[in-house]
Amino acid sequence: MTLAQHAFERLQGWPDLSAGPASCGTGRALCSVRDEIIHFHSDRDVDLHLTHRAIQRFQYDLGGSTAIRLVPGSRWVTVHLDCDADVDLLLSLVSIALKAHQSRATAGPPVGCNFHRVTVLPRATAGEA
């Protein structure tokens, strides 16, 4: 079982999430009543839909993680799953995303995820010349 499959199975059991196709057309999504929260694009890469406010609040923490990729102006963060700790990080961020979306006044129009906007290099080669 891949790390993404493991994360999907764990999250699919959460009562606030339901499974469906990703609106970007690639992979599966888990959705809250109001919004798509997470897209599973591959065995290792997922996009997580946070609010602008949540990204601002956790920007330095997110930017300091080797598992997270931020795209300027996007309300989605890409999480690259290399180990079990990355899955645990993802689950924590999904909890933050659910809370952020519940406290948002209204659901806005769907926004595109980061699929094809982020290139994730394996950690073994990242930073090598």
PDB file of N, CA and C in Angstrom, residues 48 53 56 60 79 109:
ATOM      1  N   LEU A  48      -3.721  19.950  -0.879  1.00  0.00           N
ATOM      2  CA  LEU A  48      -4.602  20.228   0.254  1.00  0.00           C
ATOM      3  C   LEU A  48      -5.119  21.651   0.136  1.00  0.00           C
ATOM      4  N   ARG A  53      -6.268  32.673   4.779  1.00  0.00           N
ATOM      5  CA  ARG A  53      -5.933  33.028   6.163  1.00  0.00           C
ATOM      6  C   ARG A  53      -5.111  31.934   6.855  1.00  0.00           C
ATOM      7  N   GLN A  56      -1.558  32.002   5.513  1.00  0.00           N
ATOM      8  CA  GLN A  56      -0.820  33.120   6.106  1.00  0.00           C
ATOM      9  C   GLN A  56      -0.424  32.806   7.541  1.00  0.00           C
ATOM     10  N   TYR A  60       5.230  30.261   7.684  1.00  0.00           N
ATOM     11  CA  TYR A  60       6.626  29.960   8.016  1.00  0.00           C
ATOM     12  C   TYR A  60       6.811  28.489   8.382  1.00  0.00           C
ATOM     13  N   VAL A  79       1.559  18.455  -0.775  1.00  0.00           N
ATOM     14  CA  VAL A  79       2.255  17.661   0.233  1.00  0.00           C
ATOM     15  C   VAL A  79       2.835  16.436  -0.476  1.00  0.00           C
ATOM     16  N   PRO A 109     -16.140  30.295  -5.265  1.00  0.00           N
ATOM     17  CA  PRO A 109     -16.130  29.413  -6.431  1.00  0.00           C
ATOM     18  C   PRO A 109     -14.951  28.452  -6.349  1.00  0.00           C
TER      19      PRO A 109
END
